[in-house]
Short mmCIF file of C-alpha atoms and ligand atoms in Angstrom, two decimals:
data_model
loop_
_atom_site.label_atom_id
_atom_site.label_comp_id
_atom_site.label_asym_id
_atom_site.label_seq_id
_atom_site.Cartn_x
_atom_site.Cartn_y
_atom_site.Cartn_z
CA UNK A 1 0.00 0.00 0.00
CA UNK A 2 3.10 2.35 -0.07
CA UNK A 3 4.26 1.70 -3.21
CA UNK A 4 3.36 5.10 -4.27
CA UNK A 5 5.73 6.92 -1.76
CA UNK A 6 8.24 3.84 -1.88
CA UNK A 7 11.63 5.52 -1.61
CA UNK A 8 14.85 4.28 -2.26
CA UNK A 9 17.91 5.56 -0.25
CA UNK A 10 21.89 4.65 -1.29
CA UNK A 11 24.32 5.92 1.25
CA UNK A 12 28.41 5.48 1.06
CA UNK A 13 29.34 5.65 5.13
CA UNK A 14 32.81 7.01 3.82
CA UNK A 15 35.70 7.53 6.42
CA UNK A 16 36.18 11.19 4.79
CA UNK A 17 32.88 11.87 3.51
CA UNK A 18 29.61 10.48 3.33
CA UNK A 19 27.06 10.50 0.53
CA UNK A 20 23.68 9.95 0.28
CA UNK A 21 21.74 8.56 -3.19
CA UNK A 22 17.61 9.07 -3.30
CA UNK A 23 15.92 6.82 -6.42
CA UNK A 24 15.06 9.50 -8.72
CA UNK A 25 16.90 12.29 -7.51
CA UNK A 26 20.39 11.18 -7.99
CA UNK A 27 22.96 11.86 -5.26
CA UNK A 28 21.83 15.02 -3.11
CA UNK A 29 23.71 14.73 -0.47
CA UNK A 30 27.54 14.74 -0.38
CA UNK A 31 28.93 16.27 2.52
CA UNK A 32 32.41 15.15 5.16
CA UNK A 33 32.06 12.54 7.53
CA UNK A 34 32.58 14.70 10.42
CA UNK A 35 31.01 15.47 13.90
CA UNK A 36 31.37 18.65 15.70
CA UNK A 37 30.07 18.13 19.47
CA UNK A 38 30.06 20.56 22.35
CA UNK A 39 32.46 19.47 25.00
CA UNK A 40 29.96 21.26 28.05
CA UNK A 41 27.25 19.13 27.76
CA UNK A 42 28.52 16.63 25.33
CA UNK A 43 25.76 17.60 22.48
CA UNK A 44 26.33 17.31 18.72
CA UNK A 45 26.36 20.86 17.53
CA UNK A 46 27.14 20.58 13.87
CA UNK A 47 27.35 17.55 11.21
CA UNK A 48 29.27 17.35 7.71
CA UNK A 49 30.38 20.30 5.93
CA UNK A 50 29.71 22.89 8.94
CA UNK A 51 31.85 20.05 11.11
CA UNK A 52 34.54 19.99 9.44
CA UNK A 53 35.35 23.55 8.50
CA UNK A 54 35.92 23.42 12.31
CA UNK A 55 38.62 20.93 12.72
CA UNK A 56 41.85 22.04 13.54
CA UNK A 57 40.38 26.05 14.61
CA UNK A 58 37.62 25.09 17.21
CA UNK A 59 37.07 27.16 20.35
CA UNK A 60 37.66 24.96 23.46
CA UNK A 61 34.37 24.20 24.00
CA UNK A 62 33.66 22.64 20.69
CA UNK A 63 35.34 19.72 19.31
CA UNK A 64 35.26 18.37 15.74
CA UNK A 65 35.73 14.48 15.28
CA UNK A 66 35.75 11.80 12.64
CA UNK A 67 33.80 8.82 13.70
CA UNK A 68 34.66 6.52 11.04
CA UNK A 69 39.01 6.91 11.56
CA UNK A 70 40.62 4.17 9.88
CA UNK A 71 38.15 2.15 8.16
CA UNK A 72 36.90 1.09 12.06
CA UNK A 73 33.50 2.83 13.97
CA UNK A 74 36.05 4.82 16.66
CA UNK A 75 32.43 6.42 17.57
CA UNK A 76 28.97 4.94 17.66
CA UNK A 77 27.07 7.64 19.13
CA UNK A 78 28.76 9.97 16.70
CA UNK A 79 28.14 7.47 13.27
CA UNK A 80 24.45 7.16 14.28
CA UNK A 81 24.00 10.83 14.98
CA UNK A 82 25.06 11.59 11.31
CA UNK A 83 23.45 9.02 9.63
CA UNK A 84 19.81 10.17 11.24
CA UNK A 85 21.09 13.58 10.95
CA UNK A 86 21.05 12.96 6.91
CA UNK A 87 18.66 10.42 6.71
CA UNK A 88 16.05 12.48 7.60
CA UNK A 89 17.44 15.51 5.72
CA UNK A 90 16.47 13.43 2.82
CA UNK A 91 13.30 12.21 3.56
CA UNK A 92 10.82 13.75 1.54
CA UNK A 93 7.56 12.02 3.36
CA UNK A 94 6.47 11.93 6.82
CA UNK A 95 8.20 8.87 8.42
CA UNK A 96 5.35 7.15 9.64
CA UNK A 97 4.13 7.41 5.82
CA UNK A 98 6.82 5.58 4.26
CA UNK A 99 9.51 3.99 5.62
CA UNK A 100 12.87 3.56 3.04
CA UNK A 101 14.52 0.90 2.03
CA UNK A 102 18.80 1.50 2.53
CA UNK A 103 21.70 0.37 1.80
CA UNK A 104 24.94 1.52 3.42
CA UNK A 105 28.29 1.19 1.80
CA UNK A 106 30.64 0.19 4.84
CA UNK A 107 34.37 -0.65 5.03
CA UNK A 108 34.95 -4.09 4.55
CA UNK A 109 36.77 -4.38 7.87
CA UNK A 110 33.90 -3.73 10.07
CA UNK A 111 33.27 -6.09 12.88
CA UNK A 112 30.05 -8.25 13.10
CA UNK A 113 29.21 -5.80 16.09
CA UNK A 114 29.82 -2.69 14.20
CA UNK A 115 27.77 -3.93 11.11
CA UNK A 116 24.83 -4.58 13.32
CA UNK A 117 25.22 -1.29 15.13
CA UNK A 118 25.31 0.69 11.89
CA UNK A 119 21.64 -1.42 10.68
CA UNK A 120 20.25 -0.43 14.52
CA UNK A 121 21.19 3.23 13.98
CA UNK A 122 19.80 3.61 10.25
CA UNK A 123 16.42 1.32 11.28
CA UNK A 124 16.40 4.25 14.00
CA UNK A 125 16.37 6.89 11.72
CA UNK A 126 13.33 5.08 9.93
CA UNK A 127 14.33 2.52 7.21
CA UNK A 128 11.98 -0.30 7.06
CA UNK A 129 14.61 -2.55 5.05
CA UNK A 130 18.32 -1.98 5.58
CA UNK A 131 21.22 -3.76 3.56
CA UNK A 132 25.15 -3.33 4.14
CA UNK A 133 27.47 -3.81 1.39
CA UNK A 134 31.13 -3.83 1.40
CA UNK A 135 32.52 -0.75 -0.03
CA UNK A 136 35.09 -1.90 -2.89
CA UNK A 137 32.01 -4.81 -4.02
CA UNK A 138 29.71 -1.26 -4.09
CA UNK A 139 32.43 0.62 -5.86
CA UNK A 140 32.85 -2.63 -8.47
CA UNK A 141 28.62 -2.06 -9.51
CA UNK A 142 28.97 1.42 -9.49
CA UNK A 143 31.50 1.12 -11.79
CA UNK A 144 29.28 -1.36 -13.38
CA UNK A 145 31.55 -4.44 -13.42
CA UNK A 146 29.43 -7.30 -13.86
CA UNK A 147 30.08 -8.76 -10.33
CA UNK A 148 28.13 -11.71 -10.53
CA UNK A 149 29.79 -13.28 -13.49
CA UNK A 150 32.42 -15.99 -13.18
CA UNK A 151 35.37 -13.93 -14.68
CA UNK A 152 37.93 -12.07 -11.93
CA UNK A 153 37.97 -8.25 -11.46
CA UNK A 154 40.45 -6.36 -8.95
CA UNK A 155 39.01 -3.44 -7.52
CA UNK A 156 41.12 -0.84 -5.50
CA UNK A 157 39.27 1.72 -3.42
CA UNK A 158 41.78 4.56 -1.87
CA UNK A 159 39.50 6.49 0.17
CA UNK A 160 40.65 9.06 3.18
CA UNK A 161 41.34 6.45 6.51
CA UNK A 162 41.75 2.87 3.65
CA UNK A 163 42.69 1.89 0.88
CA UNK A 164 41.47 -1.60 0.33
CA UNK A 165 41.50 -4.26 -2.03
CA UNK A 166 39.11 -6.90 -3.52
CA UNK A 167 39.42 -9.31 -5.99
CA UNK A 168 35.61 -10.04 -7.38
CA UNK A 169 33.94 -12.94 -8.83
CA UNK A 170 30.67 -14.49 -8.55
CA UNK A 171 29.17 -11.90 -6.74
CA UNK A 172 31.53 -12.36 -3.73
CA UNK A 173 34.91 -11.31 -2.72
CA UNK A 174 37.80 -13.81 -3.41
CA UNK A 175 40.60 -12.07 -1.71
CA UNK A 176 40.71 -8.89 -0.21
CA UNK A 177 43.00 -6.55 1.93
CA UNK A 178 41.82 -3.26 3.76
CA UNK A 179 45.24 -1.39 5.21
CA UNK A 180 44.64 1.86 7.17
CA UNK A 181 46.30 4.17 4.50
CA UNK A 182 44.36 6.67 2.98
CA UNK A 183 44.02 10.72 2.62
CA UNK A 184 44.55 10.96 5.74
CA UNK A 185 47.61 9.33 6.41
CA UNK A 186 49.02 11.54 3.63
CA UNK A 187 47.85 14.60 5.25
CA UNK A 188 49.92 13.89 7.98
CA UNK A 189 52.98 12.51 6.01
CA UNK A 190 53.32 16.56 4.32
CA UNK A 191 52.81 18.00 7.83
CA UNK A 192 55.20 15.72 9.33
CA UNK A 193 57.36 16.22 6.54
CA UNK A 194 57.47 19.86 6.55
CA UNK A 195 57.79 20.63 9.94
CA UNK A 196 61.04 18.60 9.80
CA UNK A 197 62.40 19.41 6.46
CA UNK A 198 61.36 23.44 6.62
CA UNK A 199 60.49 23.95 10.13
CA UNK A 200 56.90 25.18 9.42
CA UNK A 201 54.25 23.76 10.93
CA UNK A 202 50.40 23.31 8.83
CA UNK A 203 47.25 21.85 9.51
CA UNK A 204 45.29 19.48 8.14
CA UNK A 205 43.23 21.46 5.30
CA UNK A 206 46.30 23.03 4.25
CA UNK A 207 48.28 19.70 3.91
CA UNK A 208 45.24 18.42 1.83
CA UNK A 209 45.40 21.60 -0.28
CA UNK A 210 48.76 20.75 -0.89
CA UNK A 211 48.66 16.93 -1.56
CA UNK A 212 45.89 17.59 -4.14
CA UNK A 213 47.57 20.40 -6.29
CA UNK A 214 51.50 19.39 -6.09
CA UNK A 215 51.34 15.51 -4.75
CA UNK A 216 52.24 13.01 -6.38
CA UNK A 217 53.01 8.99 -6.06
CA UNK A 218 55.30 8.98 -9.82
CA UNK A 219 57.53 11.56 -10.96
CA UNK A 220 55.35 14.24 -13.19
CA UNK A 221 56.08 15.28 -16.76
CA UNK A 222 56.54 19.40 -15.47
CA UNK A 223 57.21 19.03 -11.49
CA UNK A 224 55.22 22.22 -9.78
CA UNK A 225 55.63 23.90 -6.96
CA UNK A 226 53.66 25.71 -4.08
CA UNK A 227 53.78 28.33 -1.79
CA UNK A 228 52.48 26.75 1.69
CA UNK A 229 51.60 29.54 4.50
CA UNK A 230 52.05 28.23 8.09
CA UNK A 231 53.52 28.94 11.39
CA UNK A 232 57.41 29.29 11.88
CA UNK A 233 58.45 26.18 14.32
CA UNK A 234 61.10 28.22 16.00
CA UNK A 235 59.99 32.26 15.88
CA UNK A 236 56.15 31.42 16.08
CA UNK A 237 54.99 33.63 13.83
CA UNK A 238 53.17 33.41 10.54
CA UNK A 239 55.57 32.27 7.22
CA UNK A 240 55.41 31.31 3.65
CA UNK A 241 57.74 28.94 1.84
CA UNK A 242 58.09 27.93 -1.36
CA UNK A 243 57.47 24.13 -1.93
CA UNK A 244 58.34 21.26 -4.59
CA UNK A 245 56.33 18.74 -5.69
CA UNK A 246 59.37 16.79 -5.44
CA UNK A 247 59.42 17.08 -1.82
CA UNK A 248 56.14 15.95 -1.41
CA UNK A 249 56.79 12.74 -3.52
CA UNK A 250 59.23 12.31 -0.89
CA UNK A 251 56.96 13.07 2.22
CA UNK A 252 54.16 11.01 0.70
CA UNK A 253 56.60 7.87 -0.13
CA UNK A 254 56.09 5.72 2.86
CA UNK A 255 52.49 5.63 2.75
CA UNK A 256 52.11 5.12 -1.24
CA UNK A 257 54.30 2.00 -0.99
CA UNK A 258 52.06 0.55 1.82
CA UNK A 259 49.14 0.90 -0.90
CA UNK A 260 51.63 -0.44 -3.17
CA UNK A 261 52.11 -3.69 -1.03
CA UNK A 262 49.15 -4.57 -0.20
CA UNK A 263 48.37 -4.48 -3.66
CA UNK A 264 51.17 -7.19 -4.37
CA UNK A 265 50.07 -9.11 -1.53
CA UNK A 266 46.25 -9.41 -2.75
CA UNK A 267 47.86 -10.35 -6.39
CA UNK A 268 49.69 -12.97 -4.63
CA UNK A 269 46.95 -15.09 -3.20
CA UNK A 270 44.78 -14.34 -5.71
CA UNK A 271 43.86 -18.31 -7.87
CA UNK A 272 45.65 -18.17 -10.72
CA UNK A 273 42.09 -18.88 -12.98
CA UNK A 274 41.43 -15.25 -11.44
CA UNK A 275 45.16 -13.48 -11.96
CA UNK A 276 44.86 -15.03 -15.91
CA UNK A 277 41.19 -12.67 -16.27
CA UNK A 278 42.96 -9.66 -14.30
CA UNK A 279 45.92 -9.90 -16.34
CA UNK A 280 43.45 -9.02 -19.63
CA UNK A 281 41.38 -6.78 -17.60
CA UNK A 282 43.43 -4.94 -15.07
CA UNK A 283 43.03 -2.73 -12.48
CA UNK A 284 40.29 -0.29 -11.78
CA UNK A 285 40.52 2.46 -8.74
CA UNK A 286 38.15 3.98 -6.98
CA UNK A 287 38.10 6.57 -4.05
CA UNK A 288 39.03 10.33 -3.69
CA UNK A 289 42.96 9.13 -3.26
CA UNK A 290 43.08 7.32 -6.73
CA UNK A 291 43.22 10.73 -7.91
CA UNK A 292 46.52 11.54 -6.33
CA UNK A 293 48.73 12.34 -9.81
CA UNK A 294 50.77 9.14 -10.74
CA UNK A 295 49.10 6.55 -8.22
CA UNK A 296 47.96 4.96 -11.54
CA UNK A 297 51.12 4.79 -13.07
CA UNK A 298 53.24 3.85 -9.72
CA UNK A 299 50.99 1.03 -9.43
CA UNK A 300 51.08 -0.13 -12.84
CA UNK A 301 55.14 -0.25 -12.79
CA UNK A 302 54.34 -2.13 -9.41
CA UNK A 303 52.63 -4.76 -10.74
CA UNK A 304 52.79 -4.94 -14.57
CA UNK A 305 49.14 -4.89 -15.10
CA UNK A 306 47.09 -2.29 -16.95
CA UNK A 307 45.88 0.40 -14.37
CA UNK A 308 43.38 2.77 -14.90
CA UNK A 309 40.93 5.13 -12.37
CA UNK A 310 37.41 5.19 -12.82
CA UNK A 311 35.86 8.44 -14.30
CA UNK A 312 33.74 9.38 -10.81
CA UNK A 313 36.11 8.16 -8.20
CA UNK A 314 34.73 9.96 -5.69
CA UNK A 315 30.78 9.09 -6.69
CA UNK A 316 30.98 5.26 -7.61
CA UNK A 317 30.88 3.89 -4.24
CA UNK A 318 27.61 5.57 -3.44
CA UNK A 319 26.46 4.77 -7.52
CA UNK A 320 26.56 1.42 -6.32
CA UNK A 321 24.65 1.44 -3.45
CA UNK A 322 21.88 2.91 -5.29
CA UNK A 323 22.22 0.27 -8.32
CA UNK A 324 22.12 -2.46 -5.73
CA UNK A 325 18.64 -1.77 -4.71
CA UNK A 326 17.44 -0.85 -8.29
CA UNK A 327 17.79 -4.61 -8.96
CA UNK A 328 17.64 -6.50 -5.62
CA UNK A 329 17.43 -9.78 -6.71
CA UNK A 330 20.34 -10.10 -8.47
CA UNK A 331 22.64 -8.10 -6.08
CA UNK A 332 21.12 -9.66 -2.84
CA UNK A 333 24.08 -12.71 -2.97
CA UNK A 334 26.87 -9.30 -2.77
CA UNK A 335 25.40 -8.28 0.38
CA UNK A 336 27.29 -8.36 3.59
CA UNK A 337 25.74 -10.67 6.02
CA UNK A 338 24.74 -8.25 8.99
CA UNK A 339 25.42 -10.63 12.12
CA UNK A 340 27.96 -13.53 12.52
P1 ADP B 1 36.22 7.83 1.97
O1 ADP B 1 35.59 6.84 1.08
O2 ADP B 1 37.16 7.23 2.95
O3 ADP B 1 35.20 8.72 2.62
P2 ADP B 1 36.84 9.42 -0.36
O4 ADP B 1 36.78 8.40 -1.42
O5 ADP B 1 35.71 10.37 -0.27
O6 ADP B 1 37.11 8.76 1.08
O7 ADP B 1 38.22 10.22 -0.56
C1 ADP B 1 38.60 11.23 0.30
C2 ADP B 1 40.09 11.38 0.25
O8 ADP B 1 40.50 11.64 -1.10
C3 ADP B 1 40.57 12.57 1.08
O9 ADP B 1 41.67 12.17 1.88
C4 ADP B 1 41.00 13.59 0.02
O10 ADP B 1 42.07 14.40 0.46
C5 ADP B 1 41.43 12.69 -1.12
N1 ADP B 1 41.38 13.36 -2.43
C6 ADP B 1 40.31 13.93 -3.03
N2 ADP B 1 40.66 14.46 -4.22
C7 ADP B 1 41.99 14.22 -4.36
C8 ADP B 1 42.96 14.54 -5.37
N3 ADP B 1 42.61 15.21 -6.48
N4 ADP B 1 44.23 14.13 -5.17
C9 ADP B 1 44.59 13.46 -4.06
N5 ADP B 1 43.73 13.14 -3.09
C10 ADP B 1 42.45 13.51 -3.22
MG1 MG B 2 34.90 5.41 0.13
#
């Protein structure tokens, strides 16, 4: 009897940022997976884009978290907050009207306990059908790999706290490796970097500024360079320097071969039936931190294998959450089982 206001509600639960698909809209919302919460009385003052323009310059009373660090819940309380939060920012009827159906792209390395708290917390916030998917099998159908077939794909999703790694056939994951390397980890690679190599210290925003316009994982064709503002380490006040994106290939070296072994490693125990299909078919990435310049081509001299990065890395996760429950039947074998 509610077919007529049936609504259909795709949502990526990404450790940076978190997006939210409605059937028929497209993807509306699209917004950082942060938390800002008032220390005094412990209330959650502002979530997403607000949030985050707040970490790193918050008053004392206010602090600004991310509740999905490293690929792991670090905060229940916080997750659930958020997802209501933009649940019902979407929800065009009255609740007790209809009552969506969701699916939530999660990290693969999510614990049976954190899978069922992330159902309990989006059947809170008034789904009448909820669905979790792993994140690199939801980036495979938004890229729209044909998961269920019997040929191998490798999928590589870099996001901000993971990268991980599946190897898909049959609608399941064959092999897969999630490593706690991301964005973020970069972020703090060019502040760590700098404040030892040039004294200056930066905070997070301005070490993603520079990662996206200089950094790089392979040397570039014309190396650029940057001028990074930040706080002199030994006089304290306010300076500018002038920085290479050599420099940052250095800073960001230690993190981009941790991608790069892990990426070995899944090759490795992949069966060889699967290596022979993703010999002909390659790589595909996924995630905001497949667009770091040269990760593409770094990986491809890694492994010898054709490498290439999806046209809406940042979109395809969430994409596939929404194509999942545009044809239930045939995804409902990729689904993550939500206890056990
Ligand atoms: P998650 O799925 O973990 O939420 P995303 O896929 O949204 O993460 O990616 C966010 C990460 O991608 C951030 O760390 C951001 O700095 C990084 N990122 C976005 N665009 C670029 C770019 N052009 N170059 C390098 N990194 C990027
Ligand atoms: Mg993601």
């Amino acid at each position: 009897m509610f077919g007529l206001f049936s609504c259909d509600i795709g949502i990526d639960l990404g450790t940076a940022n978190t997006l939210v698909h409605v059937a028929g809209k497209g993807i509306v919302i699209n917004e950082p997976t942060v938390v800002a919460i008032d220390r005094k009385n412990d209330r959650v003052t502002y979530i997403g884009a607000e949030a985050k323009k707040m970490l790193g310059r918050t008053p004392d009373e206010i602090v600004a978290k991310r509740p999905m660090k490293d690929g792991v819940i670090a905060e229940f309380e916080l997750v659930a907050a958020l997802l209501q939060h933009f649940i019902r920012k979407v929800q065009k009827y009255p609740l007790f009207l209809v009552k969506p159906r969701i699916v939530v792209g999660v990290p693969s390395g999510i614990t049976p306990v954190e899978r069922r708290a992330v159902v309990e917390a989006t059947r809170n916030a008034g789904a009448r059908e909820v669905y979790l998917v792993e994140e690199p099998m939801a980036a495979a159908i938004g890229m729209k790999i044909p998961v269920t077939d019997a040929s191998g794909h490798m999928v590589i999703d870099c996001g901000g706290g993971t990268s991980e790694i599946a190897v898909i056939s049959l609608g399941g994951t064959v092999c897969k490796c999630s490593v706690p390397i991301g964005g973020v980890k970069m972020d703090e690679a060019i502040i760590n970097y700098l404040r030892r190599e040039h004294r200056l210290l930066i905070g997070e925003s301005t070490a993603e500024e520079v990662k996206k316009k200089i950094g790089s994982a392979f040397p570039l064709e014309n190396e650029l360079t940057m001028e990074v503002k930040g706080r002199d380490l030994a006089a304290g006040i306010p300076r500018t320097i002038t920085v290479k994106s050599e420099e940052i290939r250095e800073a960001l070296s230690e993190p981009i071969s941790k991608i790069a072994e892990a990426v070995k490693k899944t090759l490795e125990n992949t069966p060889p039936e699967l290596s022979a299909d993703i010999l002909d078919k390659g790589i595909i990435m996924a995630g905001g931190t497949s667009l770091l310049k040269g990760l593409d081509a770094r990986l491809r001299l890694e492994t010898n294998l054709p490498v290439s990065v999806i046209d809406d890395a940042l979109l395809c996760v969430c994409k596939g959450t929404a194509r999942i429950l545009e044809d239930l039947d045939t995804y409902r074998k990729v689904l993550m089982p939500i206890s056990g």
